[in-house]
Coordinates of C-alpha atoms in Angstrom, one line a residue:
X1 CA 4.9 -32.4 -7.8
X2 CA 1.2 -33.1 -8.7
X3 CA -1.6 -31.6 -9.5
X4 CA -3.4 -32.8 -6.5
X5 CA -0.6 -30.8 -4.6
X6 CA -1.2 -27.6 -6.2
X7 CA -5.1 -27.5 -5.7
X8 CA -4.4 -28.4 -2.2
X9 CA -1.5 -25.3 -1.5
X10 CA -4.4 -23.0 -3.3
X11 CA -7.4 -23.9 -1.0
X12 CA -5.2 -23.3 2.0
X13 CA -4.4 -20.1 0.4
X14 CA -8.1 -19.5 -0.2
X15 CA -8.5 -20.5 3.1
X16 CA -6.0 -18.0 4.3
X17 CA -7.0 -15.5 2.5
X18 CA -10.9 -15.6 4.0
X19 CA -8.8 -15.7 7.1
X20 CA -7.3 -12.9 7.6
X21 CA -10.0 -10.7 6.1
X22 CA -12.3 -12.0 8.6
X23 CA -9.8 -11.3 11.3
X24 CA -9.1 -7.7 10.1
X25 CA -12.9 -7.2 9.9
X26 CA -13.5 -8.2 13.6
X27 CA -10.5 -6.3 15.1
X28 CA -11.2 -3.3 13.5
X29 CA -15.1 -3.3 13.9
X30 CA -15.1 -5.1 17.0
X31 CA -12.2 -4.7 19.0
X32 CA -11.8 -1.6 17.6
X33 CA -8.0 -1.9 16.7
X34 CA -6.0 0.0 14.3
X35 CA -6.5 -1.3 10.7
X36 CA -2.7 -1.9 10.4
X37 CA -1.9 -2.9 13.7
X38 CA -5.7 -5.6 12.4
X39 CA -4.0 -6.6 9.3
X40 CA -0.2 -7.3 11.0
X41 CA -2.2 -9.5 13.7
X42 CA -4.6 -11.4 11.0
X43 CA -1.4 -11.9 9.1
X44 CA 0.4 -13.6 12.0
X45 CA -2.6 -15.4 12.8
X46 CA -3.0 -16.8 8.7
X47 CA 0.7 -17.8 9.0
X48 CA -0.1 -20.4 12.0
X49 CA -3.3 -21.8 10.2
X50 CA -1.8 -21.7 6.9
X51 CA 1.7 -23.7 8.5
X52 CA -0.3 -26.0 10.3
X53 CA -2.6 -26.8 6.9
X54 CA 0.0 -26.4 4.6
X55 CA 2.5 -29.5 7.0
X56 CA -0.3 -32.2 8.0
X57 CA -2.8 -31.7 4.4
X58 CA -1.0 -30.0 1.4
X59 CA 2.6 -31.3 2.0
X60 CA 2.4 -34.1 4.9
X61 CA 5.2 -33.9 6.1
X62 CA 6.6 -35.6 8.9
X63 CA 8.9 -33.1 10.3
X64 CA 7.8 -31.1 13.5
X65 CA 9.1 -28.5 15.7
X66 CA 10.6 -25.2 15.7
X67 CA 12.7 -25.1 12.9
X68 CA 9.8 -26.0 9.7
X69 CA 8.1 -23.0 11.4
X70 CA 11.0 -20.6 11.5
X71 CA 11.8 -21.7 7.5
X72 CA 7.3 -21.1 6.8
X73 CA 7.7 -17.8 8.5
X74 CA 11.1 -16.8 6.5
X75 CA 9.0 -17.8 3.4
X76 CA 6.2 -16.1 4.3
X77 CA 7.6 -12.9 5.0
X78 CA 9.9 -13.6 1.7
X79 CA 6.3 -13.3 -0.1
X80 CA 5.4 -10.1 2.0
X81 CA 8.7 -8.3 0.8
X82 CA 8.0 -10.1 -2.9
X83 CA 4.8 -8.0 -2.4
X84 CA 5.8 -5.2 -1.5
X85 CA 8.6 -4.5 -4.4
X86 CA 6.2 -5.5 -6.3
X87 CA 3.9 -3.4 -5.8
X88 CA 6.1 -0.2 -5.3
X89 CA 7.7 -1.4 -8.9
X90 CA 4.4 -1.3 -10.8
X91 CA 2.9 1.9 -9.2
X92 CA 5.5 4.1 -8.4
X93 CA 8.5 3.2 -11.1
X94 CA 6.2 1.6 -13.6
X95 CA 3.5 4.1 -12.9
X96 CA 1.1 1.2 -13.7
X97 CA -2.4 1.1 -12.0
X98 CA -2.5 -0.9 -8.9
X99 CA -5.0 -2.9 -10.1
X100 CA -2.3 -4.0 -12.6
X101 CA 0.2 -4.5 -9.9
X102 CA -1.7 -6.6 -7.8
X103 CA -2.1 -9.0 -10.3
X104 CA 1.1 -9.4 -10.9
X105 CA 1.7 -10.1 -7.6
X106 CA -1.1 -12.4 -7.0
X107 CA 0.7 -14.4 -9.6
X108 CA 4.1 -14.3 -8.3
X109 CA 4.0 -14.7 -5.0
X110 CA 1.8 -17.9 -4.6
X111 CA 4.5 -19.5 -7.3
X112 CA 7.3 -18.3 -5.5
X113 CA 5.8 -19.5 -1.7
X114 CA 4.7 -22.5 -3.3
X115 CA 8.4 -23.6 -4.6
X116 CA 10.1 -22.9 -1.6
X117 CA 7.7 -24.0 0.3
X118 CA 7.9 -27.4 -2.0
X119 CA 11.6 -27.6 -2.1
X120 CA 12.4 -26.1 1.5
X121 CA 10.5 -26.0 3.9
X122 CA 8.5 -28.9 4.2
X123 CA 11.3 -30.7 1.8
X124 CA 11.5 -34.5 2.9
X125 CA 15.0 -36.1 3.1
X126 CA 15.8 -38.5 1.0
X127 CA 18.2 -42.1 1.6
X128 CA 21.2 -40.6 1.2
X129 CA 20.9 -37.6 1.8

């Protein structure tokens, strides 16, 4: 793992992130969609970009097909959930400010995506393996 790895896996995230606010911003404003409805759609949208990105620049990996999707999308949604029992842990049993809990969970769940990301999904195999 290098460093060079790590500022790669956070400009696609930067990236992402830009993403999916732009997206919600023009299918709420624009095509006048429901914010949530905006926000699932920008999300799915940010999960392609983000794959593709994350496969040919951050990771290059060689593997192709269905199945390093399916196991982006599991991690993805993995850090969604993370997210959300996050969140629901520091406001509503924590009674912390959501402020507080976001950062907390802008620091988890990029580690968390990052390492199985790293060591799953776009995990090379090895001779001998």
């Amino acid at each position: 793992m290098t460093l060079r790895l790590l500022f790669r896996y956070g400009i696609v995230g930067l990236l992402g992130t830009a993403l999916h606010f732009a997206a919600l911003f023009v299918l709420v404003e624009a095509a006048k969609l429901h914010p949530v409805l905006a926000s699932s759609l920008g999300f799915v949208l940010v999960l392609l970009v983000s794959y593709a990105l994350n496969r040919r620049w951050t990771f290059q990996a060689s593997a192709s097909g269905w199945k390093p999707l399916a196991k982006y999308t599991v991690v993805s949604v993995t850090g969604l959930l993370l997210n959300i029992g996050l969140m629901y842990l520091a406001v509503d049993r924590l009674h912390w400010h959501y402020a507080v809990g976001q950062c907390l969970v802008v620091v988890a769940v990029p580690i968390s995506n990052f390492l199985f990301n790293y060591y799953w999904t776009f995990r090379e195999k090895r001779s001998g393996e």
